[in-house]
Tab-separated table of C-alpha atoms in Angstrom:
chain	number	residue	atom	x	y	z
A	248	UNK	CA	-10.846	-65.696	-59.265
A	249	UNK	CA	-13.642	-67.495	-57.608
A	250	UNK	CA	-16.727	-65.375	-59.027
A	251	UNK	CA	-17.912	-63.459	-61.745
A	252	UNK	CA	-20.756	-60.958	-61.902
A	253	UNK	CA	-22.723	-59.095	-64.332
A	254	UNK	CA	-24.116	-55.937	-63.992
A	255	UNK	CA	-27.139	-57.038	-61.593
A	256	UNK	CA	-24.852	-59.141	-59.390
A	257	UNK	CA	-25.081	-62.316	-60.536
A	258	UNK	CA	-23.351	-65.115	-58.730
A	259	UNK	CA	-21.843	-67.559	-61.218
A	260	UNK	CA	-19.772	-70.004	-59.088
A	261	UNK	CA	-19.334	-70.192	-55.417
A	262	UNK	CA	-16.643	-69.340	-53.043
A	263	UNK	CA	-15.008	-72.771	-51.277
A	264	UNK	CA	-14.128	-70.941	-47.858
A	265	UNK	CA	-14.831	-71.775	-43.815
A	266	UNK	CA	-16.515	-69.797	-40.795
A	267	UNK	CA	-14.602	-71.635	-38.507
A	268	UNK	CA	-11.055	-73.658	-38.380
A	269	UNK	CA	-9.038	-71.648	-40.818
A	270	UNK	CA	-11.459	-69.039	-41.064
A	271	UNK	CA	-10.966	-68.575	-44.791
A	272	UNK	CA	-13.719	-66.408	-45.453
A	273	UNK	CA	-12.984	-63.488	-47.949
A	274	UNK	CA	-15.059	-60.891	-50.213
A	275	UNK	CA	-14.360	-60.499	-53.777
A	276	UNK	CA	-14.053	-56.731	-55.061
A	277	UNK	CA	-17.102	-57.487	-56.620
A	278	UNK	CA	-19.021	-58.428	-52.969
A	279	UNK	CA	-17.236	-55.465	-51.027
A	280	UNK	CA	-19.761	-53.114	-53.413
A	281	UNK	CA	-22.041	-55.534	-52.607
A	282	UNK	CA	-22.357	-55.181	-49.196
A	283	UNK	CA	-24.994	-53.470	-47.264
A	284	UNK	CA	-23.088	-50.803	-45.480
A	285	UNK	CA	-25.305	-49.868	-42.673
A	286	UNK	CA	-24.264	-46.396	-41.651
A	287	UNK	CA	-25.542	-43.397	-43.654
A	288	UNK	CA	-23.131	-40.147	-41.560
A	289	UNK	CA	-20.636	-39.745	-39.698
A	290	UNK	CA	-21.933	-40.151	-36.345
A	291	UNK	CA	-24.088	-42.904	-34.231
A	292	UNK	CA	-27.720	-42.389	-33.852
A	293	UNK	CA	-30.127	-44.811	-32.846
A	294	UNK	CA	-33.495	-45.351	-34.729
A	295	UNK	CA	-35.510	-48.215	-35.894
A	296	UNK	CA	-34.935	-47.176	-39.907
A	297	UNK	CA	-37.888	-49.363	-41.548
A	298	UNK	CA	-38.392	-48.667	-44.654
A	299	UNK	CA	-40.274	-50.549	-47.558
A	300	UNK	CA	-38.493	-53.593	-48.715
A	301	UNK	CA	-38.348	-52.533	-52.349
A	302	UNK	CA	-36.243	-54.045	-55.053
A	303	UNK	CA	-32.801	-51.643	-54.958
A	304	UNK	CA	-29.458	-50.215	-56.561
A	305	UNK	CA	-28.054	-53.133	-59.278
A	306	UNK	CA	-25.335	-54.679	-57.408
A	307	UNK	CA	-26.236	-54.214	-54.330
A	308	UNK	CA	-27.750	-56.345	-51.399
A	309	UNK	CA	-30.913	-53.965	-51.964
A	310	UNK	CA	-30.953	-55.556	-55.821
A	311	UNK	CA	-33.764	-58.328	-54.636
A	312	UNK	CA	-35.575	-59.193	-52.334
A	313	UNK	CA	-34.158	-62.283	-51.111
A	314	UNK	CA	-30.243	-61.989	-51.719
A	315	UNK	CA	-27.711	-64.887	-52.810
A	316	UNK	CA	-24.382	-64.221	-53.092
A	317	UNK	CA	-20.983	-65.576	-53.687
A	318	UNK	CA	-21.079	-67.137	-50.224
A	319	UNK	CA	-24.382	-69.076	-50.350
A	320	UNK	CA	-22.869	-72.521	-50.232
A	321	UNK	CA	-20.273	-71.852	-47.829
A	322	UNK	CA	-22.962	-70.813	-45.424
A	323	UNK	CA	-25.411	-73.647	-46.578
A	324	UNK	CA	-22.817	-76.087	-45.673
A	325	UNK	CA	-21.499	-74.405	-42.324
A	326	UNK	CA	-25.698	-74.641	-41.198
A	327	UNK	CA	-25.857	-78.193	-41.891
A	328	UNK	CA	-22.582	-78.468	-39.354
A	329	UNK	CA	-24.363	-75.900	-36.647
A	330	UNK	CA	-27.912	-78.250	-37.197
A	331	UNK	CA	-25.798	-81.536	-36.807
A	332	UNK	CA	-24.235	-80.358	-33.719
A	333	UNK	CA	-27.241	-78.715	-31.914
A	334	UNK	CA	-30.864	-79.796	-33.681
A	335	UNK	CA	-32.381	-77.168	-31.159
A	336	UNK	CA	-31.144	-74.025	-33.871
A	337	UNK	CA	-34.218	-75.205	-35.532
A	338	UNK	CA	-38.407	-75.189	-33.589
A	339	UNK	CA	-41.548	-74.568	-34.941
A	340	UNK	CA	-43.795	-74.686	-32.299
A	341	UNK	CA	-47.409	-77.095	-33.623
A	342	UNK	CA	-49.693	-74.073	-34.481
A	343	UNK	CA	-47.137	-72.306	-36.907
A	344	UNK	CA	-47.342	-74.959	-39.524
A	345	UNK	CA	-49.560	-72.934	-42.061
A	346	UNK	CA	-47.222	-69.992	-41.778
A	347	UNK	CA	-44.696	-72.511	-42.792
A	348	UNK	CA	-46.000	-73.566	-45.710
A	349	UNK	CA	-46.429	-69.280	-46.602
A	350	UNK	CA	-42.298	-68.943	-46.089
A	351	UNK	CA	-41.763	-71.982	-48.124
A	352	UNK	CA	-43.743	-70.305	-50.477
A	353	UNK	CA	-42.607	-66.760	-50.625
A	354	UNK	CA	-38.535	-67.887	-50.365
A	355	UNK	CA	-39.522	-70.344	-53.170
A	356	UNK	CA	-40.748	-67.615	-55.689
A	357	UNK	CA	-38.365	-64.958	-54.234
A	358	UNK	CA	-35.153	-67.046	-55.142
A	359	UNK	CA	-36.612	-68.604	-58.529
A	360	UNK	CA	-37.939	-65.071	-59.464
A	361	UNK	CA	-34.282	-63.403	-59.085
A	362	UNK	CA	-31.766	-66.126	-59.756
A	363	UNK	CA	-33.865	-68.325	-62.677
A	364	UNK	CA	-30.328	-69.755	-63.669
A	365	UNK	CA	-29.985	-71.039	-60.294
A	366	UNK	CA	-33.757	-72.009	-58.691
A	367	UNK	CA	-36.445	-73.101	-60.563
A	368	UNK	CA	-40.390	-73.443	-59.273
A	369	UNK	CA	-42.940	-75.207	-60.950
A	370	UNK	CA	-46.664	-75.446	-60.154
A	371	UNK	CA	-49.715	-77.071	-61.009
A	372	UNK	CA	-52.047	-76.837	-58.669
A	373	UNK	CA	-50.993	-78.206	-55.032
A	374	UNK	CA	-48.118	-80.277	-57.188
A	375	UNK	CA	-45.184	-78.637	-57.208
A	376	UNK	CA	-41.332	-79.288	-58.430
A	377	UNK	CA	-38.524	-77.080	-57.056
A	378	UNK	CA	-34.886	-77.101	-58.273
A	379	UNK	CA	-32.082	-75.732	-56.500
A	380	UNK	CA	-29.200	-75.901	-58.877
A	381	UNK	CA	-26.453	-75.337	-56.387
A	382	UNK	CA	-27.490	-77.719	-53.860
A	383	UNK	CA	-28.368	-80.261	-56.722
A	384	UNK	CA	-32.020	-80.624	-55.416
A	385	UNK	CA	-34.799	-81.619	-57.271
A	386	UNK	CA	-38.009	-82.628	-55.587
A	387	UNK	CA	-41.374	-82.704	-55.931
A	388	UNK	CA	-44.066	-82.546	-53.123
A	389	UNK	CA	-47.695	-81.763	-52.639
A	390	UNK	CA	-48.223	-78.157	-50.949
A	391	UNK	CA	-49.686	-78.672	-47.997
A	392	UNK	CA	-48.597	-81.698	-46.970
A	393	UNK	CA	-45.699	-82.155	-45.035
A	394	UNK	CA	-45.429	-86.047	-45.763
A	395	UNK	CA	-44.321	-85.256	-49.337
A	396	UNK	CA	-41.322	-83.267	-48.083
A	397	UNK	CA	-38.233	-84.630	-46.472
A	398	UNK	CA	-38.739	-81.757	-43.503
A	399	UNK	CA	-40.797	-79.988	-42.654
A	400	UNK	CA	-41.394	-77.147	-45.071
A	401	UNK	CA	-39.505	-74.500	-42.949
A	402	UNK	CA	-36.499	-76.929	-41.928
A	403	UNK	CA	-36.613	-77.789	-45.417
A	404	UNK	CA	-36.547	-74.403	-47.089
A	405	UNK	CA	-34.427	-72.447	-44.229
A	406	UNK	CA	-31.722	-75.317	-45.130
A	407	UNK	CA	-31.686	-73.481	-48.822
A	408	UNK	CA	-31.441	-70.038	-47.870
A	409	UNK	CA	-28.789	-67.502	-46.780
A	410	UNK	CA	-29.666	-65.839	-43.630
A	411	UNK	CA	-31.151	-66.699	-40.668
A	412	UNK	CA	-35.423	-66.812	-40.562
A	413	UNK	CA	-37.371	-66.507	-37.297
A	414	UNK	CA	-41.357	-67.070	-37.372
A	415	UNK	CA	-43.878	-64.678	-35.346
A	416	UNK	CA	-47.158	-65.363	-34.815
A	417	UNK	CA	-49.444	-62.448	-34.650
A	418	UNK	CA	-51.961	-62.227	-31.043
A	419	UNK	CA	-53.173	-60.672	-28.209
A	420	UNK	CA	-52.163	-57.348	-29.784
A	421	UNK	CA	-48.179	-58.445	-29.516
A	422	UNK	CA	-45.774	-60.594	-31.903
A	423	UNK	CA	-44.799	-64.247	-30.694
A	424	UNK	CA	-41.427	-65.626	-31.818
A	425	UNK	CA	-43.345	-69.507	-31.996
A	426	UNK	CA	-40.567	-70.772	-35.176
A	427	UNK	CA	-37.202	-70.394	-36.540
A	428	UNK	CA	-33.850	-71.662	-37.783
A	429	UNK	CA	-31.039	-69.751	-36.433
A	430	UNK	CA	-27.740	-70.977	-36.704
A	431	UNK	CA	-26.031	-67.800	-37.637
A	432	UNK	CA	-26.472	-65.251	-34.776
A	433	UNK	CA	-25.302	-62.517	-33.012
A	434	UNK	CA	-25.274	-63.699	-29.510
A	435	UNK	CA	-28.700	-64.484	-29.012
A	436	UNK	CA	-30.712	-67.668	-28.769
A	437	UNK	CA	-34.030	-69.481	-30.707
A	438	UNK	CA	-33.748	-72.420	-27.730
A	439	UNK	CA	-34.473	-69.336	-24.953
A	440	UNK	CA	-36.560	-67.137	-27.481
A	441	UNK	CA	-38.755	-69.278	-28.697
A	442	UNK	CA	-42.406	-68.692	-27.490
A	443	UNK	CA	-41.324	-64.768	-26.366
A	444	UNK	CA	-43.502	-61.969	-27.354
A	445	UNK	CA	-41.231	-58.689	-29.121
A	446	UNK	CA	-40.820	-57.112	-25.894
A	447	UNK	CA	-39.468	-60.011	-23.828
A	448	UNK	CA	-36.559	-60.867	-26.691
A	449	UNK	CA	-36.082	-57.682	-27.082
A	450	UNK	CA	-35.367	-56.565	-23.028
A	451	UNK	CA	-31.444	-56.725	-23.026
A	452	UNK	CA	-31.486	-54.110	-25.620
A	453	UNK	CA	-29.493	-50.655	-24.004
A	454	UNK	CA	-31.241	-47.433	-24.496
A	455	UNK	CA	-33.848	-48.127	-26.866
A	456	UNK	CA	-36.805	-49.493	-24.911
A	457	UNK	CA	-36.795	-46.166	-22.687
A	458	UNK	CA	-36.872	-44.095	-25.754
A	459	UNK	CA	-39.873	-46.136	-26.813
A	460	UNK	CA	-38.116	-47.295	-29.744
A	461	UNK	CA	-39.740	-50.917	-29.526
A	462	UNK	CA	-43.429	-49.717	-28.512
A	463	UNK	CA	-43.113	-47.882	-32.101
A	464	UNK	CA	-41.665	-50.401	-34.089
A	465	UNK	CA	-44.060	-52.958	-32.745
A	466	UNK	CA	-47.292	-50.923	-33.360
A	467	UNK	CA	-46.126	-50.130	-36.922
A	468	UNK	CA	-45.420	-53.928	-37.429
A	469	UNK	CA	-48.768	-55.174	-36.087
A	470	UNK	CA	-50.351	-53.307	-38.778
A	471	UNK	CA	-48.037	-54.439	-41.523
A	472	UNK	CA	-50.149	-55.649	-45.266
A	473	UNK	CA	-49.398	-58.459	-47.614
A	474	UNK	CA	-46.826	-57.755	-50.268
A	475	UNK	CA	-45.763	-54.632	-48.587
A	476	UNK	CA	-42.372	-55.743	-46.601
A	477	UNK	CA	-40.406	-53.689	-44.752
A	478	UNK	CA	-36.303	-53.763	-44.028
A	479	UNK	CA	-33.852	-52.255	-41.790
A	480	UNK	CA	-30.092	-52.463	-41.008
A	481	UNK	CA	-28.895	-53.676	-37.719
A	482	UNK	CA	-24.961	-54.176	-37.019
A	483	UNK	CA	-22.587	-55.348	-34.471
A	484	UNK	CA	-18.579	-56.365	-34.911
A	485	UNK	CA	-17.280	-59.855	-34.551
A	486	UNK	CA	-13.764	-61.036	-34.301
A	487	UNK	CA	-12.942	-63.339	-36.856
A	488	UNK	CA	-15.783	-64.031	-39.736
A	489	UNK	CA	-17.448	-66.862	-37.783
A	490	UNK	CA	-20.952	-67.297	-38.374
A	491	UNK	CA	-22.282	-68.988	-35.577
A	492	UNK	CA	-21.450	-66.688	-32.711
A	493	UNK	CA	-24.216	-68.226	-30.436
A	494	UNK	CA	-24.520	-68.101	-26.769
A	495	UNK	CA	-24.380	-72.050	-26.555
A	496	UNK	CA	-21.427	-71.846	-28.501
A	497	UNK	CA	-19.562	-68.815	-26.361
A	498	UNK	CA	-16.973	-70.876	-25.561
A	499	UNK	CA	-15.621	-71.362	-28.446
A	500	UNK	CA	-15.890	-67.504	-30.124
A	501	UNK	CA	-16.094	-65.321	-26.454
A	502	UNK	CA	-12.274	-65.535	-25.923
A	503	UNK	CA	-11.623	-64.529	-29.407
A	504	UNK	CA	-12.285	-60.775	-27.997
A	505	UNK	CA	-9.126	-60.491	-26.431
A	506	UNK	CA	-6.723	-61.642	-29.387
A	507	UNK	CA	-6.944	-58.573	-31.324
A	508	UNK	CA	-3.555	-56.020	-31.502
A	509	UNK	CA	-2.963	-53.387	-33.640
A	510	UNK	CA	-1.261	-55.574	-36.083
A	511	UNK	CA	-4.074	-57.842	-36.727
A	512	UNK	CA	-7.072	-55.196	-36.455
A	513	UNK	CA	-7.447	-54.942	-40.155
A	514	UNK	CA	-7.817	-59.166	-40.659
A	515	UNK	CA	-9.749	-60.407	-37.734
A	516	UNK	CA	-11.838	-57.427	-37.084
A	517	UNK	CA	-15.054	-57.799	-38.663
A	518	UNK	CA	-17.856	-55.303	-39.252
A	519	UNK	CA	-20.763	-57.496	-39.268
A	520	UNK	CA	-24.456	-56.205	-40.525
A	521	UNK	CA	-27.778	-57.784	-40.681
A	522	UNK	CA	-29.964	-56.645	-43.425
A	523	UNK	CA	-33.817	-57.564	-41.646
A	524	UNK	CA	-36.788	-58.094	-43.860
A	525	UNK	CA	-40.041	-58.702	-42.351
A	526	UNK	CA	-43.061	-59.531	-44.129
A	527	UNK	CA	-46.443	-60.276	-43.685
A	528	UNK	CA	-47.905	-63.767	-44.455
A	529	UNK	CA	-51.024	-64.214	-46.541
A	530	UNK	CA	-53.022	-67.822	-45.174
A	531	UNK	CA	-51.852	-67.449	-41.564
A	532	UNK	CA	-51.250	-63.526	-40.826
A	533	UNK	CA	-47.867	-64.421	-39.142
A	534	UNK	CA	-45.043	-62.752	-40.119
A	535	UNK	CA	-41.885	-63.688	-41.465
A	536	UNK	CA	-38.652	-62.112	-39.948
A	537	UNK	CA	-35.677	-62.728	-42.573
A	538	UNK	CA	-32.049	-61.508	-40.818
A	539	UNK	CA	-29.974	-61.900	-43.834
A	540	UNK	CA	-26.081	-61.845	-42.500
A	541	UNK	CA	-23.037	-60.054	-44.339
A	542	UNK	CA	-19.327	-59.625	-42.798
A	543	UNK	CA	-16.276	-57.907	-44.107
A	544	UNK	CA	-13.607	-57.146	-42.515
A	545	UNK	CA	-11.583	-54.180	-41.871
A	546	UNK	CA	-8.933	-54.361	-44.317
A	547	UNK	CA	-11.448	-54.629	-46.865
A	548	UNK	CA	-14.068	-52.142	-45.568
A	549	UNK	CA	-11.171	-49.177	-46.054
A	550	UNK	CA	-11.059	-50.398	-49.848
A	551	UNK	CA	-14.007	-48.295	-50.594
A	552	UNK	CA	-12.749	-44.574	-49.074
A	553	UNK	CA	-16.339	-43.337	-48.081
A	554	UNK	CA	-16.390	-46.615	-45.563
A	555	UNK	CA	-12.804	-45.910	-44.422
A	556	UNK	CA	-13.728	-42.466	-43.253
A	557	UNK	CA	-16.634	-42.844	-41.846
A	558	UNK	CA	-16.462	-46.092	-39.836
A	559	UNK	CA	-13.933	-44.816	-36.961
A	560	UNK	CA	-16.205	-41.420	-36.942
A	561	UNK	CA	-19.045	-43.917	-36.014
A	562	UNK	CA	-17.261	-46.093	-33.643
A	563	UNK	CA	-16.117	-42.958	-31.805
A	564	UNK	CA	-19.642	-41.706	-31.245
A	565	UNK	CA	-21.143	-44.909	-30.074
A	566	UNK	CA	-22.736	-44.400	-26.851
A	567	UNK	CA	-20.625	-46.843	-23.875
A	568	UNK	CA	-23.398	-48.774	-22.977
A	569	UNK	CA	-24.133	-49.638	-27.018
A	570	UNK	CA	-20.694	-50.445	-27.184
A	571	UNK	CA	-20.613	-52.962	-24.192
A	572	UNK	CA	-23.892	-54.297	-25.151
A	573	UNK	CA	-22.294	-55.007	-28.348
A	574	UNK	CA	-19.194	-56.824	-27.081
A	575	UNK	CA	-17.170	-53.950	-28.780
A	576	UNK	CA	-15.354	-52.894	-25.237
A	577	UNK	CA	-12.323	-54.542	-24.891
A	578	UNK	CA	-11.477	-53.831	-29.085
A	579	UNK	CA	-13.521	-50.332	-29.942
A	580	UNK	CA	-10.404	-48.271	-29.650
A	581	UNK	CA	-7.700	-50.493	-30.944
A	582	UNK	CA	-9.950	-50.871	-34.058
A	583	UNK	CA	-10.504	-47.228	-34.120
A	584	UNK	CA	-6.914	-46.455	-33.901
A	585	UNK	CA	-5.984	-48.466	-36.958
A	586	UNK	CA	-9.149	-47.370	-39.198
A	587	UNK	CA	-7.893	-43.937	-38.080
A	588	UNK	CA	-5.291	-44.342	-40.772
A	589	UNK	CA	-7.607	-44.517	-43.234
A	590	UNK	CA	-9.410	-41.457	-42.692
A	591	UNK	CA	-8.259	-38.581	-43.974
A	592	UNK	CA	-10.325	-35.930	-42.555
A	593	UNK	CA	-12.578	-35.123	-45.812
A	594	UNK	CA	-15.917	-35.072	-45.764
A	595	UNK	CA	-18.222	-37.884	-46.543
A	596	UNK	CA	-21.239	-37.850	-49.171
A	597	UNK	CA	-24.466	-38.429	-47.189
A	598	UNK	CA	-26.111	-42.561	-47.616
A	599	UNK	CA	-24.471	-45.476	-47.386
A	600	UNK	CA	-23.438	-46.450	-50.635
A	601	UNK	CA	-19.639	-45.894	-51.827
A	602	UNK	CA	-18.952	-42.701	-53.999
């Protein structure tokens, strides 16, 4: 009813839907293929999983590089809310200006490239004119210079674009977290981040940092090249599909935890996946950390039979400490319980997409 799509996933009108209040968010059929499913067997097992950010399956959230869906507006409008409310969910710390202007850039050509009949980039030499037919923007600036735009270029272009972005500047052998625009979180702050290197933000992390997981990722990253992004799938659960499940906010989403039952698993339980692209910028060797967000929930996630069964076989494997680091405690086996119904023993076909 609210979208059509073509073979390649093409968004053709928007869903009008909430992350917070009434919490109408949904998933047409057509998204629920869509979505990046992030386990590929039956059981738990923690790895990094970076692999090169290529273009992917038609249809899927693999099909380009930087993905809009039916949801984009929805989530454009519910960041303007989160900005107006707390201005701090956007910093870009003096020196990261000219890795701005490279994510303006890149998100620019990555949008018009995939979605002409919705963004449109024109250039001639530093003068540029960039349409955003959803938004009903049409402006024209000098690149470079920040005095043409009404932002500044990564407030401006992180305002257009689903997901959240972070901003690392690349010294002293380590990545710095010196920018962003994060109003769409799980549980983790830009305001306390900001200025960390990737081992401090990453410290509350269970498990991994004594398996060296993080003194691996970050020596691969370091050495990341131009126009050779890489992408991995990172998940957690929320209850009810609201977006901005912040610490400043945890008032507000924290006591949410304790409200499911096994009658209302399958509509307020949400599996909620981040599909991370990082790439590396040309003028000022930072790199750009994309963490484009997806939730369904569970009474749509046992629509596609490969995802029924193999979701509770996950959840049951999870190591505790994963789990609590999560949040999933006080709802793991409720929600296992009910997806249990929807697993009827067969085996599943290895990867994550459906059969």
């Amino acid at each position: 009813m609210d979208t059509a799509y073509s073979a390649t996933h093409r968004p053709e009108t928007f869903r009008d839907e909430t992350f917070r209040g009434d919490f109408s968010y949904a998933n047409s059929p057509g998204n629920i293929r869509h979505f990046p499913f992030p386990f590929h067997e039956d059981h738990y097992r923690y790895s990094v999983n970076i692999e090169p950010h290529v273009p992917g399956l038609p249809g899927s959230a693999f099909e380009h590089l930087i993905d809009v869906d039916e949801h984009y507006l929805a989530e454009m409008a519910d960041r303007a809310q989160v900005l107006a409310e707390d201005p701090l969910r956007y910093q870009a710390l003096p020196h990261m200006m000219l890795a701005q202007w490279d994510t303006l850039e890149l998100l620019m050509e990555e949008q018009a490239r995939a979605y002409p009949h919705l963004f449109t980039l024109e250039r001639n030499g530093d003068q540029w004119r960039w349409i955003n037919r959803p938004l009903g923007i049409d402006d024209t600036f000098t690149f470079g210079d920040p005095s043409t735009l009404p932002r500044e270029p990564l407030d401006y272009i992180c305002r257009q674009t689903q997901g959240d972005i972070a901003l690392m500047d690349q010294r002293e052998g380590n990545l710095w977290m010196d920018a962003g625009m994060i109003t769409a979180q799980a549980d983790w702050s830009l305001d306390f981040d900001v200025g960390m290197n990737f081992h401090e933000w990453h410290a509350p992390v269970p498990l991994a940092p004594q398996m060296g997981v993080f003194d691996r990722a970050l020596k691969y990253l370091l050495n990341l090249q131009v126009g050779k992004p890489v992408r991995r799938l990172n998940w957690t659960m929320t209850i009810n599909p609201r977006l901005d499940t912040s610490p400043e906010t945890y008032p507000k989403w924290g006591p949410d935890r304790t409200t499911v039952t096994p009658e209302n698993v399958g509509q307020k339980v949400h599996l909620r996946v981040e599909l991370q692209s990082l790439w590396r910028l040309p003028r000022s060797n930072g790199m750009l950390f994309v963490i484009r967000g997806y939730m369904m929930r569970m009474d749509e996630v046992v629509t596609v039979p490969k995802w029924g069964r193999r979701l509770p076989r996950v959840l049951e494997s999870l190591p505790p400490e994963l789990a609590e680091y999560k949040g999933l405690s006080r709802y793991r086996q409720t929600t296992i319980d009910w997806l249990k119904r929807h697993d009827d023993g067969a085996p599943t076909s290895p990867g994550i997409f459906p059969d």
